[in-house]
PDB file of C-alpha atoms and ligand atoms in Angstrom:
ATOM      1  CA  UNK J 670    -102.409  34.264  27.693  1.00 51.00           C
ATOM      2  CA  UNK J 671    -102.606  30.670  26.501  1.00 62.00           C
ATOM      3  CA  UNK J 672    -100.275  29.747  23.677  1.00 91.00           C
ATOM      4  CA  UNK J 673    -103.011  29.683  21.093  1.00 96.00           C
ATOM      5  CA  UNK J 674    -100.987  28.275  18.228  1.00 96.00           C
ATOM      6  CA  UNK J 675    -100.292  25.159  20.317  1.00 97.00           C
ATOM      7  CA  UNK J 676    -103.786  24.666  21.686  1.00 98.00           C
ATOM      8  CA  UNK J 677    -105.262  25.203  18.219  1.00 98.00           C
ATOM      9  CA  UNK J 678    -102.885  22.654  16.760  1.00 98.00           C
ATOM     10  CA  UNK J 679    -103.777  20.147  19.498  1.00 98.00           C
ATOM     11  CA  UNK J 680    -107.501  20.561  18.798  1.00 98.00           C
ATOM     12  CA  UNK J 681    -106.957  20.222  15.049  1.00 98.00           C
ATOM     13  CA  UNK J 682    -105.056  16.996  15.785  1.00 98.00           C
ATOM     14  CA  UNK J 683    -107.931  15.659  17.922  1.00 98.00           C
ATOM     15  CA  UNK J 684    -110.363  16.380  15.094  1.00 98.00           C
ATOM     16  CA  UNK J 685    -108.100  14.740  12.523  1.00 98.00           C
ATOM     17  CA  UNK J 686    -107.593  11.628  14.665  1.00 98.00           C
ATOM     18  CA  UNK J 687    -111.343  11.245  15.247  1.00 98.00           C
ATOM     19  CA  UNK J 688    -112.011  11.752  11.539  1.00 98.00           C
ATOM     20  CA  UNK J 689    -109.484   9.058  10.639  1.00 98.00           C
ATOM     21  CA  UNK J 690    -111.138   6.693  13.163  1.00 97.00           C
ATOM     22  CA  UNK J 691    -114.471   7.374  11.496  1.00 98.00           C
ATOM     23  CA  UNK J 692    -113.060   6.878   8.008  1.00 98.00           C
ATOM     24  CA  UNK J 693    -113.795  10.517   7.242  1.00 98.00           C
ATOM     25  CA  UNK J 694    -111.692  13.184   5.546  1.00 98.00           C
ATOM     26  CA  UNK J 695    -110.374  15.491   8.326  1.00 97.00           C
ATOM     27  CA  UNK J 696    -111.100  18.417   5.983  1.00 97.00           C
ATOM     28  CA  UNK J 697    -114.812  17.591   6.206  1.00 98.00           C
ATOM     29  CA  UNK J 698    -114.907  18.862   9.818  1.00 98.00           C
ATOM     30  CA  UNK J 699    -114.613  22.624  10.369  1.00 98.00           C
ATOM     31  CA  UNK J 700    -113.339  24.029  13.643  1.00 98.00           C
ATOM     32  CA  UNK J 701    -115.332  26.887  15.142  1.00 99.00           C
ATOM     33  CA  UNK J 702    -113.232  28.582  17.851  1.00 98.00           C
ATOM     34  CA  UNK J 703    -115.624  29.724  20.596  1.00 98.00           C
ATOM     35  CA  UNK J 704    -114.174  32.992  21.877  1.00 98.00           C
ATOM     36  CA  UNK J 705    -116.942  34.115  24.270  1.00 98.00           C
ATOM     37  CA  UNK J 706    -115.587  35.918  27.378  1.00 97.00           C
ATOM     38  CA  UNK J 707    -112.114  36.170  25.786  1.00 97.00           C
ATOM     39  CA  UNK J 708    -110.822  39.531  24.595  1.00 97.00           C
ATOM     40  CA  UNK J 709    -110.425  40.644  20.995  1.00 98.00           C
ATOM     41  CA  UNK J 710    -106.662  40.301  21.321  1.00 97.00           C
ATOM     42  CA  UNK J 711    -107.060  36.521  21.819  1.00 98.00           C
ATOM     43  CA  UNK J 712    -109.170  36.303  18.667  1.00 98.00           C
ATOM     44  CA  UNK J 713    -106.485  38.286  16.854  1.00 98.00           C
ATOM     45  CA  UNK J 714    -103.813  35.861  18.079  1.00 98.00           C
ATOM     46  CA  UNK J 715    -105.870  32.822  17.012  1.00 98.00           C
ATOM     47  CA  UNK J 716    -106.450  34.457  13.629  1.00 98.00           C
ATOM     48  CA  UNK J 717    -102.690  34.987  13.291  1.00 97.00           C
ATOM     49  CA  UNK J 718    -102.306  31.257  14.003  1.00 97.00           C
ATOM     50  CA  UNK J 719    -104.550  30.490  11.041  1.00 97.00           C
ATOM     51  CA  UNK J 720    -108.001  30.207  12.658  1.00 98.00           C
ATOM     52  CA  UNK J 721    -110.755  31.871  10.642  1.00 98.00           C
ATOM     53  CA  UNK J 722    -114.166  30.965  12.170  1.00 98.00           C
ATOM     54  CA  UNK J 723    -115.122  32.284  15.620  1.00 98.00           C
ATOM     55  CA  UNK J 724    -118.197  31.651  17.754  1.00 98.00           C
ATOM     56  CA  UNK J 725    -119.782  34.156  20.139  1.00 98.00           C
ATOM     57  CA  UNK J 726    -122.685  33.869  22.610  1.00 97.00           C
ATOM     58  CA  UNK J 727    -123.494  37.343  23.890  1.00 97.00           C
ATOM     59  CA  UNK J 728    -124.783  40.115  21.645  1.00 98.00           C
ATOM     60  CA  UNK J 729    -123.139  43.170  23.212  1.00 97.00           C
ATOM     61  CA  UNK J 730    -119.808  41.446  23.793  1.00 97.00           C
ATOM     62  CA  UNK J 731    -119.697  40.215  20.213  1.00 98.00           C
ATOM     63  CA  UNK J 732    -120.672  43.566  18.715  1.00 98.00           C
ATOM     64  CA  UNK J 733    -117.754  45.184  20.582  1.00 98.00           C
ATOM     65  CA  UNK J 734    -115.349  42.444  19.499  1.00 98.00           C
ATOM     66  CA  UNK J 735    -116.398  42.532  15.843  1.00 98.00           C
ATOM     67  CA  UNK J 736    -115.909  46.315  15.938  1.00 98.00           C
ATOM     68  CA  UNK J 737    -112.445  45.997  17.537  1.00 98.00           C
ATOM     69  CA  UNK J 738    -111.448  43.479  14.845  1.00 98.00           C
ATOM     70  CA  UNK J 739    -112.968  45.342  11.894  1.00 98.00           C
ATOM     71  CA  UNK J 740    -109.585  45.338  10.119  1.00 98.00           C
ATOM     72  CA  UNK J 741    -109.768  41.509   9.898  1.00 98.00           C
ATOM     73  CA  UNK J 742    -113.415  41.368   8.797  1.00 97.00           C
ATOM     74  CA  UNK J 743    -112.719  40.124   5.267  1.00 97.00           C
ATOM     75  CA  UNK J 744    -110.890  37.048   6.560  1.00 98.00           C
ATOM     76  CA  UNK J 745    -112.998  36.212   9.644  1.00 98.00           C
ATOM     77  CA  UNK J 746    -116.278  34.323   9.815  1.00 98.00           C
ATOM     78  CA  UNK J 747    -118.451  35.266  12.806  1.00 98.00           C
ATOM     79  CA  UNK J 748    -120.898  32.640  14.105  1.00 98.00           C
ATOM     80  CA  UNK J 749    -123.533  33.478  16.715  1.00 98.00           C
ATOM     81  CA  UNK J 750    -124.136  30.395  18.900  1.00 98.00           C
ATOM     82  CA  UNK J 751    -125.837  31.708  22.051  1.00 97.00           C
ATOM     83  CA  UNK J 752    -129.474  32.020  23.105  1.00 96.00           C
ATOM     84  CA  UNK J 753    -131.077  34.818  21.082  1.00 96.00           C
ATOM     85  CA  UNK J 754    -133.956  36.940  22.372  1.00 96.00           C
ATOM     86  CA  UNK J 755    -136.240  38.382  19.738  1.00 96.00           C
ATOM     87  CA  UNK J 756    -135.465  41.991  20.748  1.00 97.00           C
ATOM     88  CA  UNK J 757    -131.718  41.374  20.149  1.00 97.00           C
ATOM     89  CA  UNK J 758    -131.807  39.933  16.646  1.00 98.00           C
ATOM     90  CA  UNK J 759    -130.984  43.113  14.703  1.00 98.00           C
ATOM     91  CA  UNK J 760    -127.271  43.496  15.573  1.00 98.00           C
ATOM     92  CA  UNK J 761    -126.831  39.789  14.878  1.00 98.00           C
ATOM     93  CA  UNK J 762    -128.609  40.001  11.502  1.00 98.00           C
ATOM     94  CA  UNK J 763    -126.440  42.992  10.597  1.00 98.00           C
ATOM     95  CA  UNK J 764    -123.039  41.618  11.609  1.00 98.00           C
ATOM     96  CA  UNK J 765    -122.796  37.842  11.619  1.00 98.00           C
ATOM     97  CA  UNK J 766    -122.176  35.273   8.895  1.00 98.00           C
ATOM     98  CA  UNK J 767    -123.906  32.399  10.706  1.00 99.00           C
ATOM     99  CA  UNK J 768    -126.419  31.813  13.513  1.00 98.00           C
ATOM    100  CA  UNK J 769    -126.394  28.268  14.945  1.00 98.00           C
ATOM    101  CA  UNK J 770    -128.941  28.867  17.693  1.00 98.00           C
ATOM    102  CA  UNK J 771    -132.197  29.504  15.819  1.00 98.00           C
ATOM    103  CA  UNK J 772    -134.654  27.777  18.145  1.00 97.00           C
ATOM    104  CA  UNK J 773    -138.013  29.038  16.877  1.00 97.00           C
ATOM    105  CA  UNK J 774    -139.594  30.400  13.726  1.00 98.00           C
ATOM    106  CA  UNK J 775    -140.054  33.904  15.135  1.00 98.00           C
ATOM    107  CA  UNK J 776    -136.285  34.364  15.558  1.00 98.00           C
ATOM    108  CA  UNK J 777    -135.688  33.212  11.979  1.00 98.00           C
ATOM    109  CA  UNK J 778    -138.374  35.589  10.649  1.00 98.00           C
ATOM    110  CA  UNK J 779    -136.797  38.538  12.428  1.00 98.00           C
ATOM    111  CA  UNK J 780    -133.279  37.653  11.258  1.00 98.00           C
ATOM    112  CA  UNK J 781    -134.528  37.385   7.686  1.00 98.00           C
ATOM    113  CA  UNK J 782    -136.426  40.688   7.868  1.00 98.00           C
ATOM    114  CA  UNK J 783    -133.442  42.483   9.448  1.00 98.00           C
ATOM    115  CA  UNK J 784    -130.696  41.084   7.210  1.00 98.00           C
ATOM    116  CA  UNK J 785    -129.444  44.121   5.277  1.00 98.00           C
ATOM    117  CA  UNK J 786    -130.001  44.163   1.531  1.00 95.00           C
ATOM    118  CA  UNK J 787    -126.691  43.664  -0.201  1.00 94.00           C
ATOM    119  CA  UNK J 788    -125.305  41.232   2.367  1.00 97.00           C
ATOM    120  CA  UNK J 789    -125.114  37.534   1.557  1.00 98.00           C
ATOM    121  CA  UNK J 790    -127.944  35.451   3.038  1.00 98.00           C
ATOM    122  CA  UNK J 791    -127.377  34.669   6.714  1.00 98.00           C
ATOM    123  CA  UNK J 792    -126.433  31.013   7.195  1.00 99.00           C
ATOM    124  CA  UNK J 793    -128.520  29.440   9.955  1.00 99.00           C
ATOM    125  CA  UNK J 794    -128.874  26.159  11.795  1.00 98.00           C
ATOM    126  CA  UNK J 795    -131.988  25.009  13.587  1.00 98.00           C
ATOM    127  CA  UNK J 796    -131.225  24.164  17.214  1.00 98.00           C
ATOM    128  CA  UNK J 797    -132.771  20.867  18.285  1.00 97.00           C
ATOM    129  CA  UNK J 798    -133.311  19.816  21.888  1.00 96.00           C
ATOM    130  CA  UNK J 799    -132.430  16.182  21.380  1.00 92.00           C
ATOM    131  CA  UNK J 800    -132.370  15.061  24.992  1.00 79.00           C
ATOM    132  CA  UNK J 801    -135.626  16.839  25.806  1.00 73.00           C
ATOM    133  CA  UNK J 802    -134.601  18.748  28.938  1.00 71.00           C
ATOM    134  CA  UNK J 803    -137.175  21.416  29.769  1.00 67.00           C
ATOM    135  CA  UNK J 804    -134.400  23.898  30.622  1.00 67.00           C
ATOM    136  CA  UNK J 805    -132.839  23.813  27.174  1.00 76.00           C
ATOM    137  CA  UNK J 806    -133.693  25.715  24.039  1.00 89.00           C
ATOM    138  CA  UNK J 807    -134.379  24.130  20.723  1.00 95.00           C
ATOM    139  CA  UNK J 808    -137.269  22.586  18.862  1.00 97.00           C
ATOM    140  CA  UNK J 809    -138.213  18.983  19.597  1.00 96.00           C
ATOM    141  CA  UNK J 810    -137.157  16.378  17.040  1.00 96.00           C
ATOM    142  CA  UNK J 811    -140.876  16.009  16.233  1.00 95.00           C
ATOM    143  CA  UNK J 812    -141.234  19.723  15.395  1.00 96.00           C
ATOM    144  CA  UNK J 813    -137.989  19.952  13.438  1.00 97.00           C
ATOM    145  CA  UNK J 814    -139.237  19.119   9.970  1.00 97.00           C
ATOM    146  CA  UNK J 815    -142.082  21.635   9.940  1.00 98.00           C
ATOM    147  CA  UNK J 816    -139.981  24.463  11.394  1.00 98.00           C
ATOM    148  CA  UNK J 817    -137.081  23.656   9.059  1.00 98.00           C
ATOM    149  CA  UNK J 818    -139.394  23.945   6.033  1.00 98.00           C
ATOM    150  CA  UNK J 819    -140.708  27.313   7.214  1.00 98.00           C
ATOM    151  CA  UNK J 820    -137.185  28.651   7.826  1.00 98.00           C
ATOM    152  CA  UNK J 821    -135.941  27.340   4.473  1.00 98.00           C
ATOM    153  CA  UNK J 822    -138.655  29.412   2.763  1.00 98.00           C
ATOM    154  CA  UNK J 823    -137.474  32.740   4.265  1.00 98.00           C
ATOM    155  CA  UNK J 824    -135.781  35.025   1.724  1.00 97.00           C
ATOM    156  CA  UNK J 825    -132.629  36.307   3.440  1.00 98.00           C
ATOM    157  CA  UNK J 826    -131.574  33.173   5.272  1.00 98.00           C
ATOM    158  CA  UNK J 827    -129.924  30.005   4.094  1.00 98.00           C
ATOM    159  CA  UNK J 828    -130.866  27.032   6.264  1.00 98.00           C
ATOM    160  CA  UNK J 829    -127.664  24.980   6.456  1.00 98.00           C
ATOM    161  CA  UNK J 830    -128.449  22.324   9.037  1.00 98.00           C
ATOM    162  CA  UNK J 831    -128.990  21.350  12.646  1.00 98.00           C
ATOM    163  CA  UNK J 832    -127.279  22.186  15.924  1.00 98.00           C
ATOM    164  CA  UNK J 833    -127.522  20.710  19.409  1.00 97.00           C
ATOM    165  CA  UNK J 834    -126.013  21.035  22.887  1.00 95.00           C
ATOM    166  CA  UNK J 835    -126.558  17.684  24.610  1.00 94.00           C
ATOM    167  CA  UNK J 836    -126.223  17.092  28.352  1.00 92.00           C
ATOM    168  CA  UNK J 837    -122.602  16.474  29.399  1.00 93.00           C
ATOM    169  CA  UNK J 838    -121.683  12.771  29.565  1.00 94.00           C
ATOM    170  CA  UNK J 839    -118.343  11.173  30.333  1.00 95.00           C
ATOM    171  CA  UNK J 840    -118.224   7.910  28.383  1.00 97.00           C
ATOM    172  CA  UNK J 841    -117.735   7.973  24.629  1.00 97.00           C
ATOM    173  CA  UNK J 842    -120.792   5.780  24.099  1.00 97.00           C
ATOM    174  CA  UNK J 843    -123.055   8.024  26.186  1.00 97.00           C
ATOM    175  CA  UNK J 844    -121.682  11.076  24.353  1.00 97.00           C
ATOM    176  CA  UNK J 845    -122.357   9.511  20.967  1.00 97.00           C
ATOM    177  CA  UNK J 846    -126.044   8.722  21.538  1.00 97.00           C
ATOM    178  CA  UNK J 847    -127.501  12.280  21.244  1.00 96.00           C
ATOM    179  CA  UNK J 848    -125.131  13.120  18.377  1.00 97.00           C
ATOM    180  CA  UNK J 849    -126.343   9.996  16.571  1.00 98.00           C
ATOM    181  CA  UNK J 850    -129.961  11.103  17.113  1.00 97.00           C
ATOM    182  CA  UNK J 851    -129.214  14.513  15.615  1.00 98.00           C
ATOM    183  CA  UNK J 852    -127.475  12.918  12.638  1.00 98.00           C
ATOM    184  CA  UNK J 853    -130.422  10.586  12.036  1.00 98.00           C
ATOM    185  CA  UNK J 854    -132.801  13.548  12.128  1.00 98.00           C
ATOM    186  CA  UNK J 855    -130.499  15.417   9.708  1.00 98.00           C
ATOM    187  CA  UNK J 856    -130.542  12.460   7.315  1.00 98.00           C
ATOM    188  CA  UNK J 857    -134.325  12.180   7.557  1.00 98.00           C
ATOM    189  CA  UNK J 858    -134.748  15.881   6.684  1.00 98.00           C
ATOM    190  CA  UNK J 859    -132.373  15.532   3.750  1.00 98.00           C
ATOM    191  CA  UNK J 860    -134.343  12.516   2.546  1.00 98.00           C
ATOM    192  CA  UNK J 861    -137.436  14.751   2.700  1.00 97.00           C
ATOM    193  CA  UNK J 862    -135.764  17.129   0.253  1.00 97.00           C
ATOM    194  CA  UNK J 863    -134.236  19.818   2.486  1.00 98.00           C
ATOM    195  CA  UNK J 864    -130.800  20.812   1.144  1.00 97.00           C
ATOM    196  CA  UNK J 865    -128.829  20.663   4.404  1.00 98.00           C
ATOM    197  CA  UNK J 866    -125.046  20.278   4.650  1.00 98.00           C
ATOM    198  CA  UNK J 867    -124.200  21.192   8.261  1.00 98.00           C
ATOM    199  CA  UNK J 868    -124.278  19.282  11.539  1.00 98.00           C
ATOM    200  CA  UNK J 869    -123.048  21.625  14.290  1.00 98.00           C
ATOM    201  CA  UNK J 870    -122.319  19.409  17.270  1.00 98.00           C
ATOM    202  CA  UNK J 871    -119.456  18.627  19.647  1.00 98.00           C
ATOM    203  CA  UNK J 872    -117.574  20.864  22.090  1.00 98.00           C
ATOM    204  CA  UNK J 873    -114.244  20.578  23.977  1.00 98.00           C
ATOM    205  CA  UNK J 874    -115.296  17.523  25.994  1.00 97.00           C
ATOM    206  CA  UNK J 875    -117.112  15.505  23.322  1.00 98.00           C
ATOM    207  CA  UNK J 876    -115.751  16.514  19.939  1.00 98.00           C
ATOM    208  CA  UNK J 877    -114.487  12.987  19.186  1.00 98.00           C
ATOM    209  CA  UNK J 878    -117.975  11.534  19.755  1.00 98.00           C
ATOM    210  CA  UNK J 879    -119.461  14.229  17.515  1.00 98.00           C
ATOM    211  CA  UNK J 880    -116.966  13.649  14.695  1.00 98.00           C
ATOM    212  CA  UNK J 881    -117.607   9.892  14.885  1.00 98.00           C
ATOM    213  CA  UNK J 882    -121.326  10.650  14.410  1.00 98.00           C
ATOM    214  CA  UNK J 883    -120.849  12.980  11.466  1.00 98.00           C
ATOM    215  CA  UNK J 884    -120.336  16.521  12.809  1.00 98.00           C
ATOM    216  CA  UNK J 885    -119.318  18.980  10.096  1.00 98.00           C
ATOM    217  CA  UNK J 886    -118.671  21.855  12.537  1.00 98.00           C
ATOM    218  CA  UNK J 887    -117.369  21.360  16.074  1.00 98.00           C
ATOM    219  CA  UNK J 888    -117.639  24.336  18.459  1.00 98.00           C
ATOM    220  CA  UNK J 889    -114.602  24.420  20.738  1.00 98.00           C
ATOM    221  CA  UNK J 890    -113.847  27.031  23.398  1.00 98.00           C
ATOM    222  CA  UNK J 891    -112.097  25.776  26.538  1.00 98.00           C
ATOM    223  CA  UNK J 892    -109.646  23.457  24.757  1.00 98.00           C
ATOM    224  CA  UNK J 893    -108.401  26.429  22.710  1.00 98.00           C
ATOM    225  CA  UNK J 894    -108.671  29.521  24.920  1.00 97.00           C
ATOM    226  CA  UNK J 895    -108.623  27.948  28.407  1.00 96.00           C
ATOM    227  CA  UNK J 896    -111.197  28.065  31.208  1.00 96.00           C
ATOM    228  CA  UNK J 897    -113.700  30.934  31.066  1.00 95.00           C
ATOM    229  CA  UNK J 898    -113.949  33.453  33.912  1.00 90.00           C
ATOM    230  CA  UNK J 899    -117.527  34.775  34.031  1.00 84.00           C
ATOM    231  CA  UNK J 900    -116.789  37.109  36.954  1.00 77.00           C
ATOM    232  CA  UNK J 901    -114.973  39.638  34.744  1.00 62.00           C
TER     233      UNK J 901
HETATM  234  C1  PLP G2281    -119.545  27.846  25.146  1.00 79.57           C
HETATM  235  C2  PLP G2281    -120.099  27.023  24.047  1.00 79.57           C
HETATM  236  C3  PLP G2281    -119.302  26.102  23.351  1.00 79.57           C
HETATM  237  C4  PLP G2281    -117.863  25.787  23.708  1.00 79.57           C
HETATM  238  O1  PLP G2281    -117.810  25.004  24.860  1.00 79.57           O
HETATM  239  P1  PLP G2281    -116.420  24.415  25.408  1.00 79.57           P
HETATM  240  O2  PLP G2281    -116.853  23.342  26.335  1.00 79.57           O
HETATM  241  O3  PLP G2281    -115.720  25.529  26.085  1.00 79.57           O
HETATM  242  O4  PLP G2281    -115.672  23.894  24.241  1.00 79.57           O
HETATM  243  C5  PLP G2281    -119.879  25.416  22.301  1.00 79.57           C
HETATM  244  N1  PLP G2281    -121.159  25.623  21.933  1.00 79.57           N
HETATM  245  C6  PLP G2281    -121.952  26.488  22.571  1.00 79.57           C
HETATM  246  C7  PLP G2281    -123.353  26.674  22.121  1.00 79.57           C
HETATM  247  C8  PLP G2281    -121.456  27.204  23.656  1.00 79.57           C
HETATM  248  O5  PLP G2281    -122.272  28.062  24.295  1.00 79.57           O
END
């Protein structure tokens, strides 16, 4: 197992350095530890090292993990970040604190309808396909305002902001461009009166670029837990 206290500290340092470069308070960027494919014991170890927010992509895997870590539930935040099919929304609505990957109104409507009474509203982000690849989920930047308004009106959700997964790029400048586009869209929606406070963008390879462009949550897996093995 990776020494999670060290990798977590290294990632926190990267975030803090990027925030200082951007003239931002390092505390204004939250670290979401993406634990998909890693066992519950790794989440437990990261939690023991002080990490509180965890991101998961697959419904069944996350349901099992949340169950196995039920004793930590009061001090863990679970964020669903993977593609969500409409027939799989219920376990997510019933168990998670956040969903970053809402990519159409229908998913938001189901999550709102299935959120149990008595639980806090589910925090959601609207996923935007900034670079416009046909293979990727997310609304277009042109659709974002209308869909965001419809989601914001749903009773059991709280629309917090926008999320994106841009194409991988190697140079800092190329990495910054789609993050800048998402931030500009975020600012435009706020100017239109939507009360958004979250920009979920940046992963292991491009978190600096995302922080420079205003990310408030970076979603980091590999740099914390190591390379994923999908054959297991
Ligand atoms: C897997 C995943 C991440 C983490 O990616 P790394 O490159 O391992 O940091 C972030 N966001 C989403 C949506 C993911 O699916």
